mmCIF file of C-alpha atoms in Angstrom:
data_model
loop_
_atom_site.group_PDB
_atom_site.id
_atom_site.type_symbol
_atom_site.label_atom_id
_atom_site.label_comp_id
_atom_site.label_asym_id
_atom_site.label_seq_id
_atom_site.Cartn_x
_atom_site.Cartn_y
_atom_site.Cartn_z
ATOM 1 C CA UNK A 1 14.825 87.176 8.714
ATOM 2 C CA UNK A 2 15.320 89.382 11.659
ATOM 3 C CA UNK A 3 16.447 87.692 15.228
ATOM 4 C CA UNK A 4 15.756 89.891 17.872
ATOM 5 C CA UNK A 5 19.408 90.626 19.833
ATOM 6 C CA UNK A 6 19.762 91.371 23.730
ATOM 7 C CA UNK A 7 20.565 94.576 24.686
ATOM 8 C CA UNK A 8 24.278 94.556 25.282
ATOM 9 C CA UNK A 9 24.775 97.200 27.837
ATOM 10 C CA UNK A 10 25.867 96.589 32.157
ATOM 11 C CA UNK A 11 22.470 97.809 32.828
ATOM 12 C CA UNK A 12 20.303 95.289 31.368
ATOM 13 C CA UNK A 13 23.020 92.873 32.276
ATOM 14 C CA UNK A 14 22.742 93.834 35.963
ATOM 15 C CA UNK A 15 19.070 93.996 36.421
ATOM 16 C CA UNK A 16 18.577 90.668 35.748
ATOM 17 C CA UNK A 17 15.779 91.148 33.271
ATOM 18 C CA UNK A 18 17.678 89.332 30.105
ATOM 19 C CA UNK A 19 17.474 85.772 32.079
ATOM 20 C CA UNK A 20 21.177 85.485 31.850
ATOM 21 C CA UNK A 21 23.876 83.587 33.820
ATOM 22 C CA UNK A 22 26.342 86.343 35.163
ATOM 23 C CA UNK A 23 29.333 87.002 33.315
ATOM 24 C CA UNK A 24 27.986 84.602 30.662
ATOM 25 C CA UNK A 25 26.013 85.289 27.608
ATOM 26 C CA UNK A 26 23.990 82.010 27.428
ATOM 27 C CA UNK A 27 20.744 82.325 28.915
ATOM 28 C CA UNK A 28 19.821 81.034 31.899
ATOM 29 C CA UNK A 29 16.703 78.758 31.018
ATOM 30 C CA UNK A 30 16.376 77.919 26.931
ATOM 31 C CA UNK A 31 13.304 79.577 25.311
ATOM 32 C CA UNK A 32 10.204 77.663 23.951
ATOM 33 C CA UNK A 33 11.920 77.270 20.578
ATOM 34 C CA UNK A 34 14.775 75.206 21.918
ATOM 35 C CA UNK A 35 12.456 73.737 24.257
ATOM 36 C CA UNK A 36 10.635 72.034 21.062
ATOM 37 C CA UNK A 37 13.636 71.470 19.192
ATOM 38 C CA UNK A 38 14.753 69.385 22.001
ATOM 39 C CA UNK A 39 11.113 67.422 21.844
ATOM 40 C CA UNK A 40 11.934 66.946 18.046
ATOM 41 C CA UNK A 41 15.363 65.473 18.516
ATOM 42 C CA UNK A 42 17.538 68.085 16.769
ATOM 43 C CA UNK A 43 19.652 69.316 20.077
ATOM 44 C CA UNK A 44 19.585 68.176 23.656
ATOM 45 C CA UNK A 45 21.787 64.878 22.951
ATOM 46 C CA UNK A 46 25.396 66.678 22.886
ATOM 47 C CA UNK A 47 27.485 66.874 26.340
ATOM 48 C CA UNK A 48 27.332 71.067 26.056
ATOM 49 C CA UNK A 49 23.804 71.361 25.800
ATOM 50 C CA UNK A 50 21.640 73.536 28.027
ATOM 51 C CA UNK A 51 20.981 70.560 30.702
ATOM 52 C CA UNK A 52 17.127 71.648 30.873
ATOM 53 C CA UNK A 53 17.697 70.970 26.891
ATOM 54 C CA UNK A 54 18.861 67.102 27.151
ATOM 55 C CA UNK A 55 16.346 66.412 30.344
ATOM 56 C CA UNK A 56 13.686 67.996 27.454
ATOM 57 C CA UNK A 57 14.728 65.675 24.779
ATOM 58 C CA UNK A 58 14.507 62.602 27.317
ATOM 59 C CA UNK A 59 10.967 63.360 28.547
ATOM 60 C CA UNK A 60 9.779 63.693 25.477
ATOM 61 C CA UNK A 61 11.269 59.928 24.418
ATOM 62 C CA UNK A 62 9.818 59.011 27.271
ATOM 63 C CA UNK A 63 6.418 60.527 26.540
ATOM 64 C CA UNK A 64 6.650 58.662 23.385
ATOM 65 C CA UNK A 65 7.461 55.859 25.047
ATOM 66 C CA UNK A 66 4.722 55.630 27.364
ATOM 67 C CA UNK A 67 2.657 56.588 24.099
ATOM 68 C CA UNK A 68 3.771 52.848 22.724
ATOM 69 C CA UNK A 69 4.334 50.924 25.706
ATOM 70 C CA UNK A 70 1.776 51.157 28.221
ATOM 71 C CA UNK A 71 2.907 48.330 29.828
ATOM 72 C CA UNK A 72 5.780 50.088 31.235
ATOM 73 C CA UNK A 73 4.040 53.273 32.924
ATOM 74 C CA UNK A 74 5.268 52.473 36.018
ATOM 75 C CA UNK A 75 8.895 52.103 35.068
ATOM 76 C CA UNK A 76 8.088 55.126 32.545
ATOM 77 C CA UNK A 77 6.664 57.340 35.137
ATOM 78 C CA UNK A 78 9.448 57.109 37.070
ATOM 79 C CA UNK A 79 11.809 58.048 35.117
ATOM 80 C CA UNK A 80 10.288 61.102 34.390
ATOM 81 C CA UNK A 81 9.624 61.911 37.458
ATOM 82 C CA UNK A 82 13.409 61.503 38.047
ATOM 83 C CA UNK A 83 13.678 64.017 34.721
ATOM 84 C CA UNK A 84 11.055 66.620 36.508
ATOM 85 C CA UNK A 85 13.483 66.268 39.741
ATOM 86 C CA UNK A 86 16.323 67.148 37.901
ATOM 87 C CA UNK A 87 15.507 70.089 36.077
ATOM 88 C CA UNK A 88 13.814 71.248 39.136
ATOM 89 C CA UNK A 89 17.262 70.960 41.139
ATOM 90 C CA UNK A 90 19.422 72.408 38.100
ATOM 91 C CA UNK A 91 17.096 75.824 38.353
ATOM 92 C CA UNK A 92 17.151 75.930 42.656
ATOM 93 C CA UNK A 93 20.802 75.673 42.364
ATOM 94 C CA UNK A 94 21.567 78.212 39.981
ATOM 95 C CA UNK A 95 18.293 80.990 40.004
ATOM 96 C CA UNK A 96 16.355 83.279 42.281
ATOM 97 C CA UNK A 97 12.475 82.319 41.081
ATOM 98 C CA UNK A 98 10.289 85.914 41.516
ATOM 99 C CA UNK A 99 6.448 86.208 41.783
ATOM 100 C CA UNK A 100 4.139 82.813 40.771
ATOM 101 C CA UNK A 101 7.012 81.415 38.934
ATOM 102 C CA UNK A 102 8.113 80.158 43.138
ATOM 103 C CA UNK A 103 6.197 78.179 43.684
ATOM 104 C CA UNK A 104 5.989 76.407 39.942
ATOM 105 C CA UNK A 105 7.567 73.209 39.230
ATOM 106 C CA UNK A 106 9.059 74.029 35.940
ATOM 107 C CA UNK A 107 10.134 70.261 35.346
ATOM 108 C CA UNK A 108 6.720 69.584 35.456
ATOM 109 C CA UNK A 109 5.735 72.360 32.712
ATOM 110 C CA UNK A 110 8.579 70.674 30.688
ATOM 111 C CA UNK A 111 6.723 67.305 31.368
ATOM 112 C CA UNK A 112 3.455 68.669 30.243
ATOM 113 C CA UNK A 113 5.228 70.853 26.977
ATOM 114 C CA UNK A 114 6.760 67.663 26.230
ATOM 115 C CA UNK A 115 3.293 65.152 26.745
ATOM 116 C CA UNK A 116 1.517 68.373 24.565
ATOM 117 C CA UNK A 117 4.290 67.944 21.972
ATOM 118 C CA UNK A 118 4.171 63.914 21.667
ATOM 119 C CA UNK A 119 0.311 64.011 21.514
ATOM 120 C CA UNK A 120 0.328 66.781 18.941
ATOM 121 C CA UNK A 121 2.833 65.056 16.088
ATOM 122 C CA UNK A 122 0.806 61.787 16.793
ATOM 123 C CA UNK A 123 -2.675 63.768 15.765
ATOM 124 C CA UNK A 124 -1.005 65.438 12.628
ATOM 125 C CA UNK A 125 0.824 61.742 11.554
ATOM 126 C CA UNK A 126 -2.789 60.222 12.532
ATOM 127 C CA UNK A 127 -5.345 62.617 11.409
ATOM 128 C CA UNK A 128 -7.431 61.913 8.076
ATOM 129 C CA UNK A 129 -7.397 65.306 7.076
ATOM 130 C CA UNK A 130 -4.678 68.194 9.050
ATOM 131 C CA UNK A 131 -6.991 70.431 9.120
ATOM 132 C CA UNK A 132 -9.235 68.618 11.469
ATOM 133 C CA UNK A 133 -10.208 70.971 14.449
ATOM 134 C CA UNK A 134 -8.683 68.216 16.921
ATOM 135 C CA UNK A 135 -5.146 68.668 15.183
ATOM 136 C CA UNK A 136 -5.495 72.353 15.596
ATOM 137 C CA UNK A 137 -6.136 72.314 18.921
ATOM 138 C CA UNK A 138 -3.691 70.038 20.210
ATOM 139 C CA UNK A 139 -1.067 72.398 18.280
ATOM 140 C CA UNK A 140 -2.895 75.683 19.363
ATOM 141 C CA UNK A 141 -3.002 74.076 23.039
ATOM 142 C CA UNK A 142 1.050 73.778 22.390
ATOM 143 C CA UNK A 143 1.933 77.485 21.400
ATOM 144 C CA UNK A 144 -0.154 78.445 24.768
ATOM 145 C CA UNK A 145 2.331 76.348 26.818
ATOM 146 C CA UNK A 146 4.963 77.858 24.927
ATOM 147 C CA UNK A 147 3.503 80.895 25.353
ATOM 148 C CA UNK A 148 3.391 80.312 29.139
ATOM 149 C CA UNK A 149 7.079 79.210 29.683
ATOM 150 C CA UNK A 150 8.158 82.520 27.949
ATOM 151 C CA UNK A 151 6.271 84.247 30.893
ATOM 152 C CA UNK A 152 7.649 81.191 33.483
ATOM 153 C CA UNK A 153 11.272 81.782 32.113
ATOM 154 C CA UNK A 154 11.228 85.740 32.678
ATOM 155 C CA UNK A 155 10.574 84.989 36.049
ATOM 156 C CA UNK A 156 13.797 82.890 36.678
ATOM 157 C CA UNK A 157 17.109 84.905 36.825
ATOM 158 C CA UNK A 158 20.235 84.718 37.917
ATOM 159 C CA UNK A 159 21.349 85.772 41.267
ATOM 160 C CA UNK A 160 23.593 88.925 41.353
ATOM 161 C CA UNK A 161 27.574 88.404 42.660
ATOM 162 C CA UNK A 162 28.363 90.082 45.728
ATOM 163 C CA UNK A 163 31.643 91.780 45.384
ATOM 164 C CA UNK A 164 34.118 92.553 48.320
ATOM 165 C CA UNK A 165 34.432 96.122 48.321
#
């Protein structure tokens, strides 16, 4: 299978268009993909995670959560609000945000990936037959969010170093 690479070069690097911290080669904001691995529980619950990662993983328990206890939406709510408010710090105090992707909340798209995600393994355990259209769409509604924090992500970068001359 072929895995796209970065470009390596100072270039790239400098312009800011490969979403990475500087000086570092982890990116800045994870992709969709580990934004959905984190909703399925395989990474997000290890202390060197991306942050965004484990604040991923918990709003999507507490999607499910609020899925099986809606009792609690109250307590639940806030909680993820708290989750929203923290990856919306994390990305302030580390990025410059360019174009639409200002004025965006992207704890809140998290939120909403992660609600998409919940609501979309519930349909396919649920469903009578996976290919019912309501299945597809929930899953089809998924990859467009995905698709959307691709575009969201490119828009977040790293600010440059000044160096004393």
């Amino acid at each position: 299978m072929y895995v796209p690479q970065p470009d390596s070069s100072d270039t790239w690097r400098a312009s800011g268009r490969d979403n990475r911290f500087a000086f570092d080669d982890r990116p800045l904001l994870p992709d969709w993909h580990e934004l959905l691995a984190a909703f399925c529980g395989h990474i997000g619950d290890q202390p060197d995670d991306h942050p965004v990662t484990r604040w991923a993983r918990e709003l999507a328990l507490l999607r499910l959560e609020r899925r099986e206890r809606p009792a609690d939406t109250g307590r639940i709510d806030e909680l993820r609000s708290q989750r929203v408010h923290f990856i919306d710090e994390w990305v302030a105090g580390r990025a410059l945000r360019r174009g639409a992707a200002r004025a965006d909340s992207l704890g809140t798209v998290v939120d909403e990936m992660a609600a998409a995600h919940v609501h979309a393994v519930h349909l396919l355990r649920t469903a009578r037959k996976v290919s019912d259209e309501e299945v597809h769409a929930a899953w089809f509604r998924l990859a467009r969010m995905a698709d959307d924090w691709t575009d969201r992500a490119a828009g977040v970068f790293a600010p440059r170093e000044r160096r004393s001359a």
